[in-house]
mmCIF file of C-alpha atoms in Angstrom:
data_model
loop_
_atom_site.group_PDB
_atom_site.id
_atom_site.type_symbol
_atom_site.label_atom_id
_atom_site.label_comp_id
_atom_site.label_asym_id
_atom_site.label_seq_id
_atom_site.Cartn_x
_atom_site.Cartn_y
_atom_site.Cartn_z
ATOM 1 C CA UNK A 1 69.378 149.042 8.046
ATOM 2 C CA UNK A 2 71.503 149.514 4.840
ATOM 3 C CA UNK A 3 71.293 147.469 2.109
ATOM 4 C CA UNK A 4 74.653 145.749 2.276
ATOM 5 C CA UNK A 5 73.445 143.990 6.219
ATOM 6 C CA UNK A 6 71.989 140.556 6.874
ATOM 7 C CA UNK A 7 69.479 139.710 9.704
ATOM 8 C CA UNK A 8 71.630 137.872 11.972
ATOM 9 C CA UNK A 9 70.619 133.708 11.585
ATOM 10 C CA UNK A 10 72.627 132.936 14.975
ATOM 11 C CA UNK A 11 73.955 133.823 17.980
ATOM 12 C CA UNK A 12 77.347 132.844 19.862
ATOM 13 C CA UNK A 13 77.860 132.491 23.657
ATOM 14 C CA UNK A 14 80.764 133.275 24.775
ATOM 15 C CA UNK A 15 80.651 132.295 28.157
ATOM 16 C CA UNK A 16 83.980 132.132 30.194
ATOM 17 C CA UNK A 17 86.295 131.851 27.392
ATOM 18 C CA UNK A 18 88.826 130.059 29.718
ATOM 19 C CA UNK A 19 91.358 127.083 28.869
ATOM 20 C CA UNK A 20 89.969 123.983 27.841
ATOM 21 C CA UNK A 21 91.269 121.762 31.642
ATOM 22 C CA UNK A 22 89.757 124.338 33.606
ATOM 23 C CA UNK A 23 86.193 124.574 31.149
ATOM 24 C CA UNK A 24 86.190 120.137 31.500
ATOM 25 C CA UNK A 25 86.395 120.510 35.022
ATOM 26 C CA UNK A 26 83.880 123.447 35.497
ATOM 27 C CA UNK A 27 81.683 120.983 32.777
ATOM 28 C CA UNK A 28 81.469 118.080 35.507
ATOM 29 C CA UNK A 29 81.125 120.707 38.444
ATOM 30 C CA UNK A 30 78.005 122.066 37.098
ATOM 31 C CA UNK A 31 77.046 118.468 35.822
ATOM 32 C CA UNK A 32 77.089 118.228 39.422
ATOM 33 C CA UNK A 33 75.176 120.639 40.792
ATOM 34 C CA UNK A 34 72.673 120.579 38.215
ATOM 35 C CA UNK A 35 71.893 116.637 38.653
ATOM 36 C CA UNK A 36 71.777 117.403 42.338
ATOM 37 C CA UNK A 37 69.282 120.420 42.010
ATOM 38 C CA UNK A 38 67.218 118.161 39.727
ATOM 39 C CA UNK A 39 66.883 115.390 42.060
ATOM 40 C CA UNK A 40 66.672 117.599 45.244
ATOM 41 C CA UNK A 41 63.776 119.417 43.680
ATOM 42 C CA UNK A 42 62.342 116.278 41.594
ATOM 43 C CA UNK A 43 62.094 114.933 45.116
ATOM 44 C CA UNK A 44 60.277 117.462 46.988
ATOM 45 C CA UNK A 45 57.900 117.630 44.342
ATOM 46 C CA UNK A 46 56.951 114.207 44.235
ATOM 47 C CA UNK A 47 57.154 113.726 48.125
ATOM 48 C CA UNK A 48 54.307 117.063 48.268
ATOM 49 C CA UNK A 49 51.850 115.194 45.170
ATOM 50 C CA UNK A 50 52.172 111.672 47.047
ATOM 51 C CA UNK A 51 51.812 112.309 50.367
ATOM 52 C CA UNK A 52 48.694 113.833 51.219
ATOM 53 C CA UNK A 53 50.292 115.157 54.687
ATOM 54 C CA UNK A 54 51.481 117.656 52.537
ATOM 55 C CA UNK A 55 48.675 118.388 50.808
ATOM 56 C CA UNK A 56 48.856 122.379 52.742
ATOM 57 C CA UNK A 57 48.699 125.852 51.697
ATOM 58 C CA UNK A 58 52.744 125.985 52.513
ATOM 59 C CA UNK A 59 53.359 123.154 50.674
ATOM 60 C CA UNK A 60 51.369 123.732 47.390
ATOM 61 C CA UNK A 61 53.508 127.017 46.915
ATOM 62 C CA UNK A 62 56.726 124.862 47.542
ATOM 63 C CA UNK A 63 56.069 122.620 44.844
ATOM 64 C CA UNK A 64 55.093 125.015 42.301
ATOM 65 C CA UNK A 65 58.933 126.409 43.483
ATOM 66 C CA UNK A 66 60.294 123.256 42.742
ATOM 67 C CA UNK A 67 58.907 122.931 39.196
ATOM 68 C CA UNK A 68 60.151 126.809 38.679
ATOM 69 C CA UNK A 69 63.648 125.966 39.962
ATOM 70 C CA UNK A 70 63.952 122.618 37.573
ATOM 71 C CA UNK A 71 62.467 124.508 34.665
ATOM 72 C CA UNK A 72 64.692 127.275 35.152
ATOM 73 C CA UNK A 73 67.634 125.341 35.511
ATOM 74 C CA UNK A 74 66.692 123.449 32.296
ATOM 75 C CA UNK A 75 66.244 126.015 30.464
ATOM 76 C CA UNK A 76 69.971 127.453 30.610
ATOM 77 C CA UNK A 77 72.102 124.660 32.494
ATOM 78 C CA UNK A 78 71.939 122.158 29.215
ATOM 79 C CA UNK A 79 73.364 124.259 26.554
ATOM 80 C CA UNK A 80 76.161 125.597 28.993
ATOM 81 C CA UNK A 81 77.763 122.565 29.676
ATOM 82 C CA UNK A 82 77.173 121.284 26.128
ATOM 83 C CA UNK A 83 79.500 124.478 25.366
ATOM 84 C CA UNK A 84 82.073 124.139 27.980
ATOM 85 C CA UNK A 85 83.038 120.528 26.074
ATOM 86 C CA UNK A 86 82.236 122.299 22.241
ATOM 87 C CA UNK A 87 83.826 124.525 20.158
ATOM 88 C CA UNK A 88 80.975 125.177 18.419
ATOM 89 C CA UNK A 89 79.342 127.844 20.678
ATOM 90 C CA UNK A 90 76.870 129.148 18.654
ATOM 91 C CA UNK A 91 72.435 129.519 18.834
ATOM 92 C CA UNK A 92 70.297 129.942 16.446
ATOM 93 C CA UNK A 93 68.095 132.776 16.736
ATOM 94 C CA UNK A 94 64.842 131.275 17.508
ATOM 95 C CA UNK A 95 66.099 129.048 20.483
ATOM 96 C CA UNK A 96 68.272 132.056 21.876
ATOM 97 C CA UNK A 97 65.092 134.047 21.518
ATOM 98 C CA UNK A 98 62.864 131.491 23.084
ATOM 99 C CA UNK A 99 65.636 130.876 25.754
ATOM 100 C CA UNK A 100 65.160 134.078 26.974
ATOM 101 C CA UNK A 101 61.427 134.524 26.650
ATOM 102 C CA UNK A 102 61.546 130.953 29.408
ATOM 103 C CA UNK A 103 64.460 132.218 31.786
ATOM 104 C CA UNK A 104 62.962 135.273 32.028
ATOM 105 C CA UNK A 105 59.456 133.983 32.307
ATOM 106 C CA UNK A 106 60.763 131.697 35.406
ATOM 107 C CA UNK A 107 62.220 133.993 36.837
ATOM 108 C CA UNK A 108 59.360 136.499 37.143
ATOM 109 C CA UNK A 109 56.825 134.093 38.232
ATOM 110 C CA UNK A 110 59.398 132.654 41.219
ATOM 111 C CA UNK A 111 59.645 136.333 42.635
ATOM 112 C CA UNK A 112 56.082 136.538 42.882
ATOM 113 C CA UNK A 113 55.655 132.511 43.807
ATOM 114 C CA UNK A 114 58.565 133.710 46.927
ATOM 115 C CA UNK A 115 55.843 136.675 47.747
ATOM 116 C CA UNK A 116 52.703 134.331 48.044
ATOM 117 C CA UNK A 117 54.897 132.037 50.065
ATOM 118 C CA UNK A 118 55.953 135.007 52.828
ATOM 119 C CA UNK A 119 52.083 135.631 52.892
ATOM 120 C CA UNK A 120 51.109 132.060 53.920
ATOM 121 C CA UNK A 121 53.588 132.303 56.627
ATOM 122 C CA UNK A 122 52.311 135.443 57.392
ATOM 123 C CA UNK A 123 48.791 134.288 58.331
ATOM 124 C CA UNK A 124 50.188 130.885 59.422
ATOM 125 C CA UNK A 125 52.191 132.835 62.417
ATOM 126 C CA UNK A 126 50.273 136.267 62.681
ATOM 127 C CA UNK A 127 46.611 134.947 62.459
ATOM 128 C CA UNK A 128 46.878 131.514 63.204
ATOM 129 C CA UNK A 129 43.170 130.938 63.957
ATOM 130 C CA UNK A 130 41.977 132.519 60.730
ATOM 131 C CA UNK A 131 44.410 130.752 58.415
ATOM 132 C CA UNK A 132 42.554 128.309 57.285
ATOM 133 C CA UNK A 133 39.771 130.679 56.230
ATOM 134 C CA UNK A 134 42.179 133.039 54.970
ATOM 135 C CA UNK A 135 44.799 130.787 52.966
ATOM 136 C CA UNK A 136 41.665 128.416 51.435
ATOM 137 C CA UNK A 137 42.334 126.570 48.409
ATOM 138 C CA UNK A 138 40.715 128.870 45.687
ATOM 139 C CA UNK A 139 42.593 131.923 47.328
ATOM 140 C CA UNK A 140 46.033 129.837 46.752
ATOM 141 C CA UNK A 141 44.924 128.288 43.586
ATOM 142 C CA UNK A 142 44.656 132.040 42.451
ATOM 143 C CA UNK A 143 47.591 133.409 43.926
ATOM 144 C CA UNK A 144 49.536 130.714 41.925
ATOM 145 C CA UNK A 145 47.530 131.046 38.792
ATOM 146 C CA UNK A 146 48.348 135.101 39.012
ATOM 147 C CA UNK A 147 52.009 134.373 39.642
ATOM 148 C CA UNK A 148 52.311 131.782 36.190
ATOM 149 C CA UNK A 149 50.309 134.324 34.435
ATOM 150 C CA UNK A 150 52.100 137.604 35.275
ATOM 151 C CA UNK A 151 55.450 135.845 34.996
ATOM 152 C CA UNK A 152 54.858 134.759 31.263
ATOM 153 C CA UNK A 153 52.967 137.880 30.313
ATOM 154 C CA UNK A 154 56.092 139.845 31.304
ATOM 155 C CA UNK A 155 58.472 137.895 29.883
ATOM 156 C CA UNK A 156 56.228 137.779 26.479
ATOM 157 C CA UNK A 157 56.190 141.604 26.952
ATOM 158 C CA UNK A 158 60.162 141.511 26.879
ATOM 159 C CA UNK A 159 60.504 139.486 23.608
ATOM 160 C CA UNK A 160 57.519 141.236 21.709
ATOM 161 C CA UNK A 161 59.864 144.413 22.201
ATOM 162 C CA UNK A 162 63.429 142.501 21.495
ATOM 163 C CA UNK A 163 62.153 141.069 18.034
ATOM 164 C CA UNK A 164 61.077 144.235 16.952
ATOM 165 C CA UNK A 165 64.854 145.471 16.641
ATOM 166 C CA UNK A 166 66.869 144.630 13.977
ATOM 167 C CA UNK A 167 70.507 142.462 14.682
ATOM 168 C CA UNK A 168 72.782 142.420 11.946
ATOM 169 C CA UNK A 169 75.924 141.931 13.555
ATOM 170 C CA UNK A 170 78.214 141.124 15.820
ATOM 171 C CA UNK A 171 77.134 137.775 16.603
ATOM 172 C CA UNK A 172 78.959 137.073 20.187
ATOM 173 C CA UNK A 173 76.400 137.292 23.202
ATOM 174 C CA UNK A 174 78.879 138.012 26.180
ATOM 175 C CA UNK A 175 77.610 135.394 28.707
ATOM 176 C CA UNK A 176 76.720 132.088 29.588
ATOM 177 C CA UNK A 177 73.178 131.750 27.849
ATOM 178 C CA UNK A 178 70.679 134.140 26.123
ATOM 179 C CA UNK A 179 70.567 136.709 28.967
ATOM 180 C CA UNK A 180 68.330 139.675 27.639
ATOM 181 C CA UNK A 181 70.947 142.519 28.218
ATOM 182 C CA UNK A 182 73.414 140.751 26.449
ATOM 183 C CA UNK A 183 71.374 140.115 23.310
ATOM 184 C CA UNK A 184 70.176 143.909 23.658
ATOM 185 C CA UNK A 185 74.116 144.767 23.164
ATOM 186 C CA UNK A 186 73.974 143.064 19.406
ATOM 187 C CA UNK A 187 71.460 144.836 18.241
ATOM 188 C CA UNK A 188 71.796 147.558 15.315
ATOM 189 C CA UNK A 189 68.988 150.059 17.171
ATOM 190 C CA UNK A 190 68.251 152.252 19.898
ATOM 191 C CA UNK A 191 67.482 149.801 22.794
ATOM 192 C CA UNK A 192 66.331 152.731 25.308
ATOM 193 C CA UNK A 193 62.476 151.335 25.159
ATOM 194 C CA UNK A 194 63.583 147.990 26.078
ATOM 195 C CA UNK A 195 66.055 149.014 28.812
ATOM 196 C CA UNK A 196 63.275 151.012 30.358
ATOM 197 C CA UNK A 197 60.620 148.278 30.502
ATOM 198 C CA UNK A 198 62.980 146.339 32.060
ATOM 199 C CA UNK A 199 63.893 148.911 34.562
ATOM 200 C CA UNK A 200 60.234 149.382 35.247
ATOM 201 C CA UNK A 201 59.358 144.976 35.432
ATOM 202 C CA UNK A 202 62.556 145.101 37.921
ATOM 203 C CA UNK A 203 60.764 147.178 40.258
ATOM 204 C CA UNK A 204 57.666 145.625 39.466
ATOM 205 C CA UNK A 205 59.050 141.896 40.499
ATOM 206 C CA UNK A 206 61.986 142.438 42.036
ATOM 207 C CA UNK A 207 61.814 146.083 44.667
ATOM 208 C CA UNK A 208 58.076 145.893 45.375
ATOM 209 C CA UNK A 209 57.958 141.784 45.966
ATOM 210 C CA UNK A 210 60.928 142.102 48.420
ATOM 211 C CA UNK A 211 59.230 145.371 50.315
ATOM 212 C CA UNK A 212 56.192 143.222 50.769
ATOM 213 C CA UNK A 213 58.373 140.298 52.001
ATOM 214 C CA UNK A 214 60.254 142.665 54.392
ATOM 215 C CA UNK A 215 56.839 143.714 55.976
ATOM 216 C CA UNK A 216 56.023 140.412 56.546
ATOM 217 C CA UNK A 217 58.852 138.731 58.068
ATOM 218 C CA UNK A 218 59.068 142.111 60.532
ATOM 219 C CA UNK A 219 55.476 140.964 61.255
ATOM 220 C CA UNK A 220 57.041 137.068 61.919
ATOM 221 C CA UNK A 221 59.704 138.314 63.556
ATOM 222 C CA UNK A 222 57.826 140.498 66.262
ATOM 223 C CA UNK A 223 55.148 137.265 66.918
ATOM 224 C CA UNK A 224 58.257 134.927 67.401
ATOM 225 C CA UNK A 225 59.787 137.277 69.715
ATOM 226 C CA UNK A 226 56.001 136.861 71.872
ATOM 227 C CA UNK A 227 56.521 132.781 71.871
ATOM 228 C CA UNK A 228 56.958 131.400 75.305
ATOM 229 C CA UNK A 229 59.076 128.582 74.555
ATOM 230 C CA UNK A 230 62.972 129.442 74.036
ATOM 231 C CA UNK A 231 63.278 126.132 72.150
ATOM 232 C CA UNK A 232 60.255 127.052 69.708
ATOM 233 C CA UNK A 233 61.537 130.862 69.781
ATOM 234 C CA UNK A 234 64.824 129.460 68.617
ATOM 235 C CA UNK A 235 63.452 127.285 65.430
ATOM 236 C CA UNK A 236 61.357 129.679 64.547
ATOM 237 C CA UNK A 237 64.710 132.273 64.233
ATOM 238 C CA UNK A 238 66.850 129.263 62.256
ATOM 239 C CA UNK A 239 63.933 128.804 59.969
ATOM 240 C CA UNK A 240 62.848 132.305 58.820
ATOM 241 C CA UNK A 241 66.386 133.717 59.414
ATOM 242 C CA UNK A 242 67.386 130.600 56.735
ATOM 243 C CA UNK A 243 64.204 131.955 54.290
ATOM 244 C CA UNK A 244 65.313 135.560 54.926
ATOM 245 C CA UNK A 245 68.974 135.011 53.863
ATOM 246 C CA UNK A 246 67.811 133.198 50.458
ATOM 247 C CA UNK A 247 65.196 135.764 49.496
ATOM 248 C CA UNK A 248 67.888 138.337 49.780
ATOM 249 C CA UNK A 249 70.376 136.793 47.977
ATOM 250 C CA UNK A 250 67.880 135.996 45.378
ATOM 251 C CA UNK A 251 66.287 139.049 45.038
ATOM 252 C CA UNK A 252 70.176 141.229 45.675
ATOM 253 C CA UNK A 253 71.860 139.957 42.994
ATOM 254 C CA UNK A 254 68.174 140.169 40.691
ATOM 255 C CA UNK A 255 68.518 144.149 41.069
ATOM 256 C CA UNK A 256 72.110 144.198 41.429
ATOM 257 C CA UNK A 257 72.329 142.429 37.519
ATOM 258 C CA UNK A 258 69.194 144.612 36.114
ATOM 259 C CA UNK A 259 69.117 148.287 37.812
ATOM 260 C CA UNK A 260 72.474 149.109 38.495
ATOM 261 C CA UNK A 261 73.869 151.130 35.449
ATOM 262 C CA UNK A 262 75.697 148.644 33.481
ATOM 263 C CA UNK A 263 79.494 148.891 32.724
ATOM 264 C CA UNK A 264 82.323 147.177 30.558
ATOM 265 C CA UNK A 265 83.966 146.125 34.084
ATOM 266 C CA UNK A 266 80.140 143.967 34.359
ATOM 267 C CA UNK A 267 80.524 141.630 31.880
ATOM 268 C CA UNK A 268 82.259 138.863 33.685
ATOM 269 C CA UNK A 269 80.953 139.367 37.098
ATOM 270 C CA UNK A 270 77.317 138.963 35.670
ATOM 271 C CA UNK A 271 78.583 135.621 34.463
ATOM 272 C CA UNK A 272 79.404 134.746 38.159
ATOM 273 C CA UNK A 273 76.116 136.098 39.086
ATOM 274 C CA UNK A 274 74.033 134.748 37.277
ATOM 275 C CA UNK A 275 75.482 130.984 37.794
ATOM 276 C CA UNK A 276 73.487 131.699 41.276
ATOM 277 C CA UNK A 277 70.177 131.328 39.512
ATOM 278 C CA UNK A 278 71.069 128.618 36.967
ATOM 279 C CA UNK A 279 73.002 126.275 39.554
ATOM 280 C CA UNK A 280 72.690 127.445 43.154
ATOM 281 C CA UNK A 281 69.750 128.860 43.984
ATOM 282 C CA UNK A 282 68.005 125.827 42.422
ATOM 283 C CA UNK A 283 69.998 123.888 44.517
ATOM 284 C CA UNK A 284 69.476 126.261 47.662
ATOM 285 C CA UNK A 285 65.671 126.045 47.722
ATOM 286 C CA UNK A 286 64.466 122.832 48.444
ATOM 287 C CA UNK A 287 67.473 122.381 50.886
ATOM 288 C CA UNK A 288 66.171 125.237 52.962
ATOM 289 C CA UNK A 289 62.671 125.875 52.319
ATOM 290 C CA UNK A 290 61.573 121.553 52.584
ATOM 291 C CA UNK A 291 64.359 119.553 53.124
ATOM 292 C CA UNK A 292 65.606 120.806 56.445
ATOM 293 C CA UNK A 293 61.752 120.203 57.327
ATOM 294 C CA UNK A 294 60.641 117.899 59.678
ATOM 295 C CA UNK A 295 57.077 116.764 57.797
ATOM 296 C CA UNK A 296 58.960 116.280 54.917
ATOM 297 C CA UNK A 297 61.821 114.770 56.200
ATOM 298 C CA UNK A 298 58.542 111.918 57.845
ATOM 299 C CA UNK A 299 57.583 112.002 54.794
ATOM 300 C CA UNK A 300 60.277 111.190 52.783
ATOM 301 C CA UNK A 301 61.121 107.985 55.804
ATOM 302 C CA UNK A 302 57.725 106.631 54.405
ATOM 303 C CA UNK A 303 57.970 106.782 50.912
ATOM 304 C CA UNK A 304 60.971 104.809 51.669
ATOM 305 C CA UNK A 305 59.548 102.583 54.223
ATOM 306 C CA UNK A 306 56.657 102.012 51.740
ATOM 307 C CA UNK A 307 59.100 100.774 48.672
ATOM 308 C CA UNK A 308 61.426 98.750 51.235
ATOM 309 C CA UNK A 309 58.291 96.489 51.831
#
């Protein structure tokens, strides 16, 4: 850098830049959603640690989703809707920094937690007499632990590589909350390094995960198809159709937003985009993957039963 530049102290979000009725009402809308993804999820998690009906391979991933999906939410959701009711927009740079490091951290680990999860009901359909064997405790206790552990390392990987370029202006991060490609915009360097580890982590968490999943759903999907029962052929569709539909939304708009060649044109559509992971998918999960579920829905009747009394 030249001597007349300054390391950049703070960041600003831009976010939608829109007039200030339409930013109040978006500000209660995603009040909204977030409070209702926060209790959905705070829910299921609680329900799954109190009732020991739940105490299952399937379960114990679903939980560790619903801590992923209120972290993640957390992480990004609070500072957005303090700036859609703020004029002053702005981050310093160790929160933005951090802010990344944590979205991107949850993120990884729930494409690999959404992997483990496919497994389990891969055994649970396709080998349904060796799943408890096969899905034992220490074997999900360590595909959980490896999910956490990759996720963070990654992410750690990301922002050991972003704070070694220098950002001396501008200040304006074109989005809703520290999203890495943004930040990488602002920066006074060649970013080529960073654009190609995250290239190669997108096909790490994102294209491999999802060709896994693919294989075993087709493997669900052919053992439904041998069920007897039309009625239990039919739930079986509803439910992994349902999963299917959410993984590929997820996991879509994932490589859509980081390995598609990026373009001016982006900017605001990656906004939209990426209001799925902060608000919707958060929202999405525990209303497909437990609460549409008929042991937790029992479950849920006596926890409420129980404090009645």
């Amino acid at each position: 850098m030249g001597g007349n530049r300054s390391w950049v102290t703070e960041f600003v979000l831009l976010g939608f830049q829109l007039s200030a009725q339409t930013e109040l009402l978006l500000f209660w809308v995603f009040s909204l959603l977030y409070t209702c993804s926060l209790l959905a999820n705070g829910m299921v998690f609680a329900l799954i640690c109190l009732d020991h009906r739940l105490h299952t391979p399937m379960y114990f991933f679903l939980s560790h989703l619903a801590v992923i999906d209120m972290s993640y939410a957390s992480n990004n959701v609070p500072k957005m809707l303090a700036n859609l009711v703020t004029q002053n927009r702005t981050i310093s740079f160790g929160p933005c920094i951090m802010q990344t490091c944590l979205y991107l951290a949850f993120a990884h680990t729930e494409c690999l937690i959404l992997v483990a999860m496919s497994y389990d009901r891969y055994v649970a359909i396709c080998h349904p007499l060796q799943y408890t064997f096969i899905m034992s405790w220490s074997v999900c206790n360590l595909l959980a632990t490896t999910s956490w552990s990759f996720g963070f390392v990654l992410a750690l990987m990301h922002v050991i590589l972003l704070l070694r370029l220098p950002f001396c202006g501008p200040q304006g991060v074109n989005h809703l909350f520290c999203e890495i490609l943004s930040v990488l915009k602002l920066a006074c360097a060649d970013t080529w390094l960073n654009k190609v580890v995250i290239f190669t982590a997108a096909v790490f968490v994102l294209v491999g995960p999802l060709c896994l999943m693919l294989v075993s759903y087709t493997h669900i999907f052919w053992a439904i198809l041998r069920i007897q029962s039309g009625e239990g052929r039919r739930k079986a569709f509803s439910t992994c159709s349902s999963h299917l539909c959410v993984v590929g939304l997820f996991f879509g708009i994932g490589m859509l937003l980081y390995m598609v060649p990026d373009s001016s044109q982006r900017e605001e559509k990656e906004k939209i985009l990426a209001l799925f992971y902060c608000l919707f998918n958060p929202m999405l999960n525990p209303l497909i993957y437990s609460l549409r579920n008929a042991q937790v829905k029992d479950a849920l009747c006596r926890a409420l039963q129980v404090r009645a009394r």
